[in-house]
Amino acid sequence: MAGQVRIAADGGISRVTLSHAGKLNAMSRAMWRELRSVFEGIQQDASIRCVIVEGEGGHFCAGGDIAEYPAFRFSEQGLRDFHEDDVWGGLDAMLCCDVPLVAQIEGNCMGAGVEIASCCDIRVAGASAKFGAPIARLGFPMAPREAKLVSEALGGLTAREMLLEAAVLDAPTLLLRGFLNGVLTDADVAGEALARARRIAALAPQAARLNKQTFRALNQLNPSVDGSSDAMESVVNSAYAYAGSAEHREGITAFLDKRKPVF
């Protein structure tokens, strides 16, 4: 059975599941396109307050579906189309999504799995999870946009270790290096991901989306190109439009009334 990216909603929390039976949820080209479609839909759905991203069957994602590679990787244009359209289309849809994303990482998290996890805001993993991008063993480097994403999320030293040494690192190591928010026993990681998603979903959804927009804008600033003061000014100019929103008023009023806000 071909792989797929499924989405299921439970109240304000949606669950996006990577599923590719027999391949540890390796990403096929079709799955990258589905990932893009799923997250473009999430971005437009105001009822979704948080998303848990997971893999099926005890693994997050073991990388790309290598069985497909001979069909396109040996052509420069085919290779470009794969990385710039299929892969980056999916990853960019995640990065442009204003809904908070929680990665529930179990088992193998390799290559494409590390890239997908890097797009998430909160990352929790089981103690036996393994992380790496050993594509040097396959004779190719990481695509530029993907390398930038992973380097920023992992840190430059860890990204180089994974790509240059084909190193595979465990969850406790990546917790110490700041890639993970928490490491749980394998049996507890799903519960932790859900608990964090519920805490996020109980808070102000508009504020969460605005925070993500601000983080994204600040991450895109390049003072050497944009001019630090002018670029920051453009972010500041749109930062306070929420002033008269119902959510803003409810949060402040509820605090003063000594009651729980209803968002």
Short mmCIF file of C-alpha atoms in Angstrom, two decimals:
data_model
loop_
_atom_site.label_atom_id
_atom_site.label_comp_id
_atom_site.label_asym_id
_atom_site.label_seq_id
_atom_site.Cartn_x
_atom_site.Cartn_y
_atom_site.Cartn_z
CA MET A 1 0.00 0.00 0.00
CA ALA A 2 1.29 3.45 -0.94
CA GLY A 3 2.09 5.86 1.85
CA GLN A 4 -0.25 8.61 2.88
CA VAL A 5 -0.57 11.63 5.16
CA ARG A 6 -3.78 11.48 7.19
CA ILE A 7 -5.45 14.15 9.27
CA ALA A 8 -7.99 13.56 12.02
CA ALA A 9 -9.67 16.19 14.19
CA ASP A 10 -10.61 15.91 17.85
CA GLY A 11 -12.09 19.17 19.02
CA GLY A 12 -9.56 21.94 18.54
CA ILE A 13 -6.65 19.50 18.22
CA SER A 14 -5.86 17.83 14.91
CA ARG A 15 -3.54 14.89 14.42
CA VAL A 16 -1.45 14.57 11.25
CA THR A 17 -0.15 11.03 10.79
CA LEU A 18 2.61 9.94 8.43
CA SER A 19 1.81 6.42 7.27
CA HIS A 20 3.81 4.18 4.96
CA ALA A 21 3.45 0.55 5.96
CA GLY A 22 6.58 -1.56 5.74
CA LYS A 23 8.83 1.46 5.19
CA LEU A 24 8.82 3.08 8.66
CA ASN A 25 6.75 5.93 7.21
CA ALA A 26 9.35 6.93 4.62
CA MET A 27 8.11 9.88 2.56
CA SER A 28 7.11 9.19 -1.03
CA ARG A 29 6.70 12.00 -3.56
CA ALA A 30 2.93 11.67 -3.21
CA MET A 31 3.22 11.99 0.57
CA TRP A 32 5.19 15.25 0.26
CA ARG A 33 2.39 16.63 -1.93
CA GLU A 34 -0.22 15.41 0.54
CA LEU A 35 1.71 17.04 3.39
CA ARG A 36 1.50 20.37 1.57
CA SER A 37 -2.22 20.00 0.93
CA VAL A 38 -2.94 18.99 4.53
CA PHE A 39 -1.12 21.96 6.04
CA GLU A 40 -2.53 24.45 3.57
CA GLY A 41 -5.93 23.23 4.72
CA ILE A 42 -5.00 23.53 8.39
CA GLN A 43 -3.86 27.11 7.84
CA GLN A 44 -7.33 28.00 6.55
CA ASP A 45 -9.25 26.25 9.34
CA ALA A 46 -9.87 28.65 12.21
CA SER A 47 -11.26 25.86 14.39
CA ILE A 48 -7.88 24.12 14.72
CA ARG A 49 -5.89 25.31 17.74
CA CYS A 50 -3.01 22.83 17.76
CA VAL A 51 -1.68 20.00 15.59
CA ILE A 52 0.16 16.86 16.69
CA VAL A 53 2.45 15.46 13.99
CA GLU A 54 3.21 11.76 14.41
CA GLY A 55 4.23 8.64 12.56
CA GLU A 56 2.28 5.40 12.49
CA GLY A 57 3.36 2.16 14.09
CA GLY A 58 6.00 3.33 16.55
CA HIS A 59 8.19 5.29 14.12
CA PHE A 60 8.13 8.95 13.12
CA CYS A 61 9.67 8.86 9.64
CA ALA A 62 12.68 6.93 8.36
CA GLY A 63 13.53 9.40 5.56
CA GLY A 64 12.62 9.39 1.90
CA ASP A 65 11.29 6.44 -0.08
CA ILE A 66 14.55 5.42 -1.74
CA ALA A 67 12.79 2.93 -4.01
CA GLU A 68 11.43 5.90 -5.98
CA TYR A 69 14.79 7.64 -6.41
CA PRO A 70 16.08 6.04 -9.64
CA ALA A 71 13.04 7.44 -11.49
CA PHE A 72 14.10 11.08 -11.04
CA ARG A 73 17.31 11.62 -9.06
CA PHE A 74 19.76 11.13 -11.94
CA SER A 75 18.34 14.05 -13.91
CA GLU A 76 19.27 17.55 -12.71
CA GLN A 77 15.83 18.94 -13.56
CA GLY A 78 14.05 15.96 -12.04
CA LEU A 79 16.12 16.29 -8.87
CA ARG A 80 15.42 20.03 -8.67
CA ASP A 81 11.69 19.50 -9.15
CA PHE A 82 11.64 16.88 -6.38
CA HIS A 83 13.40 19.03 -3.79
CA GLU A 84 12.12 22.48 -4.73
CA ASP A 85 8.51 21.55 -5.51
CA ASP A 86 7.60 18.32 -3.71
CA VAL A 87 9.79 18.34 -0.61
CA TRP A 88 10.02 22.07 -0.02
CA GLY A 89 6.36 22.50 -0.91
CA GLY A 90 5.46 20.25 2.02
CA LEU A 91 7.98 21.71 4.45
CA ASP A 92 7.15 25.31 3.54
CA ALA A 93 3.44 24.67 4.10
CA MET A 94 4.32 23.54 7.62
CA LEU A 95 6.58 26.53 8.21
CA CYS A 96 3.90 28.93 6.96
CA CYS A 97 1.21 27.38 9.15
CA ASP A 98 0.23 29.71 11.99
CA VAL A 99 -1.26 26.89 14.10
CA PRO A 100 1.14 25.55 16.78
CA LEU A 101 2.66 22.18 15.85
CA VAL A 102 3.74 19.50 18.33
CA ALA A 103 5.99 16.69 17.05
CA GLN A 104 5.43 13.32 18.70
CA ILE A 105 8.63 11.48 17.81
CA GLU A 106 9.03 7.76 18.24
CA GLY A 107 11.49 5.25 16.79
CA ASN A 108 13.29 6.32 13.63
CA CYS A 109 13.45 10.03 12.81
CA MET A 110 15.84 10.18 9.86
CA GLY A 111 16.41 12.56 6.97
CA ALA A 112 12.96 13.68 5.94
CA GLY A 113 11.78 12.92 9.48
CA VAL A 114 14.32 15.36 10.94
CA GLU A 115 13.19 17.96 8.40
CA ILE A 116 9.51 17.54 9.26
CA ALA A 117 10.26 17.63 13.00
CA SER A 118 12.32 20.79 12.45
CA CYS A 119 9.16 22.54 11.22
CA CYS A 120 7.36 21.90 14.51
CA ASP A 121 7.22 24.32 17.43
CA ILE A 122 7.39 21.76 20.24
CA ARG A 123 9.22 18.43 19.95
CA VAL A 124 8.94 15.53 22.39
CA ALA A 125 10.48 12.12 21.85
CA GLY A 126 10.57 8.63 23.24
CA ALA A 127 13.80 7.60 24.94
CA SER A 128 14.61 5.06 22.21
CA ALA A 129 14.10 7.47 19.30
CA LYS A 130 17.03 7.84 16.89
CA PHE A 131 17.87 10.89 14.80
CA GLY A 132 20.10 11.34 11.79
CA ALA A 133 20.46 12.23 8.12
CA PRO A 134 22.98 9.66 6.86
CA ILE A 135 22.47 10.49 3.18
CA ALA A 136 26.23 10.68 2.60
CA ARG A 137 26.04 6.89 2.55
CA LEU A 138 23.74 7.26 -0.45
CA GLY A 139 26.11 9.59 -2.25
CA PHE A 140 24.26 12.89 -2.12
CA PRO A 141 24.08 16.05 0.03
CA MET A 142 21.07 17.69 1.64
CA ALA A 143 19.27 20.22 -0.56
CA PRO A 144 20.08 23.87 0.32
CA ARG A 145 16.70 24.97 1.74
CA GLU A 146 16.41 21.75 3.72
CA ALA A 147 19.97 22.10 5.06
CA LYS A 148 19.24 25.65 6.23
CA LEU A 149 16.06 24.49 7.99
CA VAL A 150 17.80 21.59 9.74
CA SER A 151 20.88 23.60 10.66
CA GLU A 152 18.78 26.30 12.30
CA ALA A 153 16.70 23.78 14.26
CA LEU A 154 19.50 21.39 15.27
CA GLY A 155 22.35 23.85 15.51
CA GLY A 156 25.23 23.99 13.07
CA LEU A 157 27.52 21.56 14.87
CA THR A 158 24.88 18.85 15.13
CA ALA A 159 23.77 19.32 11.53
CA ARG A 160 27.37 18.96 10.36
CA GLU A 161 27.84 15.88 12.51
CA MET A 162 24.79 14.26 10.96
CA LEU A 163 25.62 15.18 7.38
CA LEU A 164 29.42 14.88 7.36
CA GLU A 165 29.81 11.85 9.65
CA ALA A 166 26.43 10.24 8.93
CA ALA A 167 26.05 10.27 12.72
CA VAL A 168 22.91 8.83 14.31
CA LEU A 169 22.14 10.45 17.68
CA ASP A 170 19.81 9.40 20.46
CA ALA A 171 17.01 11.40 22.06
CA PRO A 172 18.84 12.28 25.31
CA THR A 173 21.69 13.77 23.27
CA LEU A 174 19.33 15.94 21.24
CA LEU A 175 17.54 17.04 24.41
CA LEU A 176 20.88 18.31 25.75
CA ARG A 177 21.59 20.04 22.44
CA GLY A 178 18.28 21.88 22.47
CA PHE A 179 16.44 20.16 19.62
CA LEU A 180 13.91 18.48 21.90
CA ASN A 181 11.64 19.94 24.57
CA GLY A 182 11.34 16.65 26.41
CA VAL A 183 12.29 12.97 26.39
CA LEU A 184 9.87 10.45 27.89
CA THR A 185 9.70 6.71 28.19
CA ASP A 186 8.43 5.28 24.92
CA ALA A 187 5.11 4.44 26.57
CA ASP A 188 4.62 8.03 27.78
CA VAL A 189 5.57 10.12 24.74
CA ALA A 190 2.10 10.07 23.16
CA GLY A 191 0.52 11.22 26.42
CA GLU A 192 3.06 14.02 26.77
CA ALA A 193 2.44 15.25 23.23
CA LEU A 194 -1.31 15.28 23.83
CA ALA A 195 -0.94 17.05 27.18
CA ARG A 196 1.14 19.79 25.59
CA ALA A 197 -1.32 20.12 22.70
CA ARG A 198 -4.19 20.44 25.17
CA ARG A 199 -2.37 23.17 27.10
CA ILE A 200 -1.82 25.09 23.87
CA ALA A 201 -5.39 24.56 22.70
CA ALA A 202 -6.77 25.91 25.99
CA LEU A 203 -5.03 29.24 25.48
CA ALA A 204 -5.83 32.14 23.19
CA PRO A 205 -5.72 30.84 19.58
CA GLN A 206 -5.33 34.24 17.94
CA ALA A 207 -2.37 35.05 20.19
CA ALA A 208 -0.73 31.75 19.25
CA ARG A 209 -1.10 32.47 15.55
CA LEU A 210 0.21 36.01 15.97
CA ASN A 211 3.22 34.73 17.92
CA LYS A 212 4.03 32.31 15.11
CA GLN A 213 3.72 35.09 12.53
CA THR A 214 6.11 37.23 14.58
CA PHE A 215 8.64 34.41 14.98
CA ARG A 216 8.51 33.76 11.24
CA ALA A 217 8.99 37.43 10.36
CA LEU A 218 11.90 37.82 12.78
CA ASN A 219 13.57 34.66 11.47
CA GLN A 220 13.39 36.06 7.96
CA LEU A 221 15.12 39.31 8.85
CA ASN A 222 18.57 39.70 7.31
CA PRO A 223 20.11 42.91 8.67
CA SER A 224 22.96 42.86 6.16
CA VAL A 225 20.43 42.92 3.32
CA ASP A 226 17.31 44.56 4.70
CA GLY A 227 18.85 47.04 7.11
CA SER A 228 18.11 46.06 10.69
CA SER A 229 16.08 49.10 11.69
CA ASP A 230 13.90 49.25 8.56
CA ALA A 231 13.20 45.52 8.58
CA MET A 232 12.25 45.53 12.26
CA GLU A 233 10.05 48.56 11.69
CA SER A 234 8.02 46.64 9.11
CA VAL A 235 7.38 43.90 11.68
CA VAL A 236 6.45 46.40 14.39
CA ASN A 237 4.04 48.30 12.16
CA SER A 238 1.63 45.37 11.96
CA ALA A 239 2.21 43.94 15.42
CA TYR A 240 -0.58 45.68 17.31
CA ALA A 241 -3.59 45.28 15.03
CA TYR A 242 -5.12 42.81 17.52
CA ALA A 243 -5.76 45.61 20.04
CA GLY A 244 -9.54 45.69 19.66
CA SER A 245 -10.08 41.95 19.19
CA ALA A 246 -12.62 40.03 21.26
CA GLU A 247 -9.95 37.56 22.37
CA HIS A 248 -7.74 40.36 23.68
CA ARG A 249 -10.61 41.93 25.60
CA GLU A 250 -11.71 38.59 27.03
CA GLY A 251 -8.25 37.72 28.32
CA ILE A 252 -7.78 41.01 30.14
CA THR A 253 -11.36 41.20 31.41
CA ALA A 254 -11.31 37.63 32.73
CA PHE A 255 -8.11 38.31 34.65
CA LEU A 256 -9.59 41.40 36.25
CA ASP A 257 -12.84 39.52 37.01
CA LYS A 258 -10.80 36.69 38.58
CA ARG A 259 -12.33 34.05 36.30
CA LYS A 260 -11.06 31.67 33.66
CA PRO A 261 -11.11 33.19 30.16
CA VAL A 262 -13.24 31.64 27.43
CA PHE A 263 -11.34 31.74 24.16
#
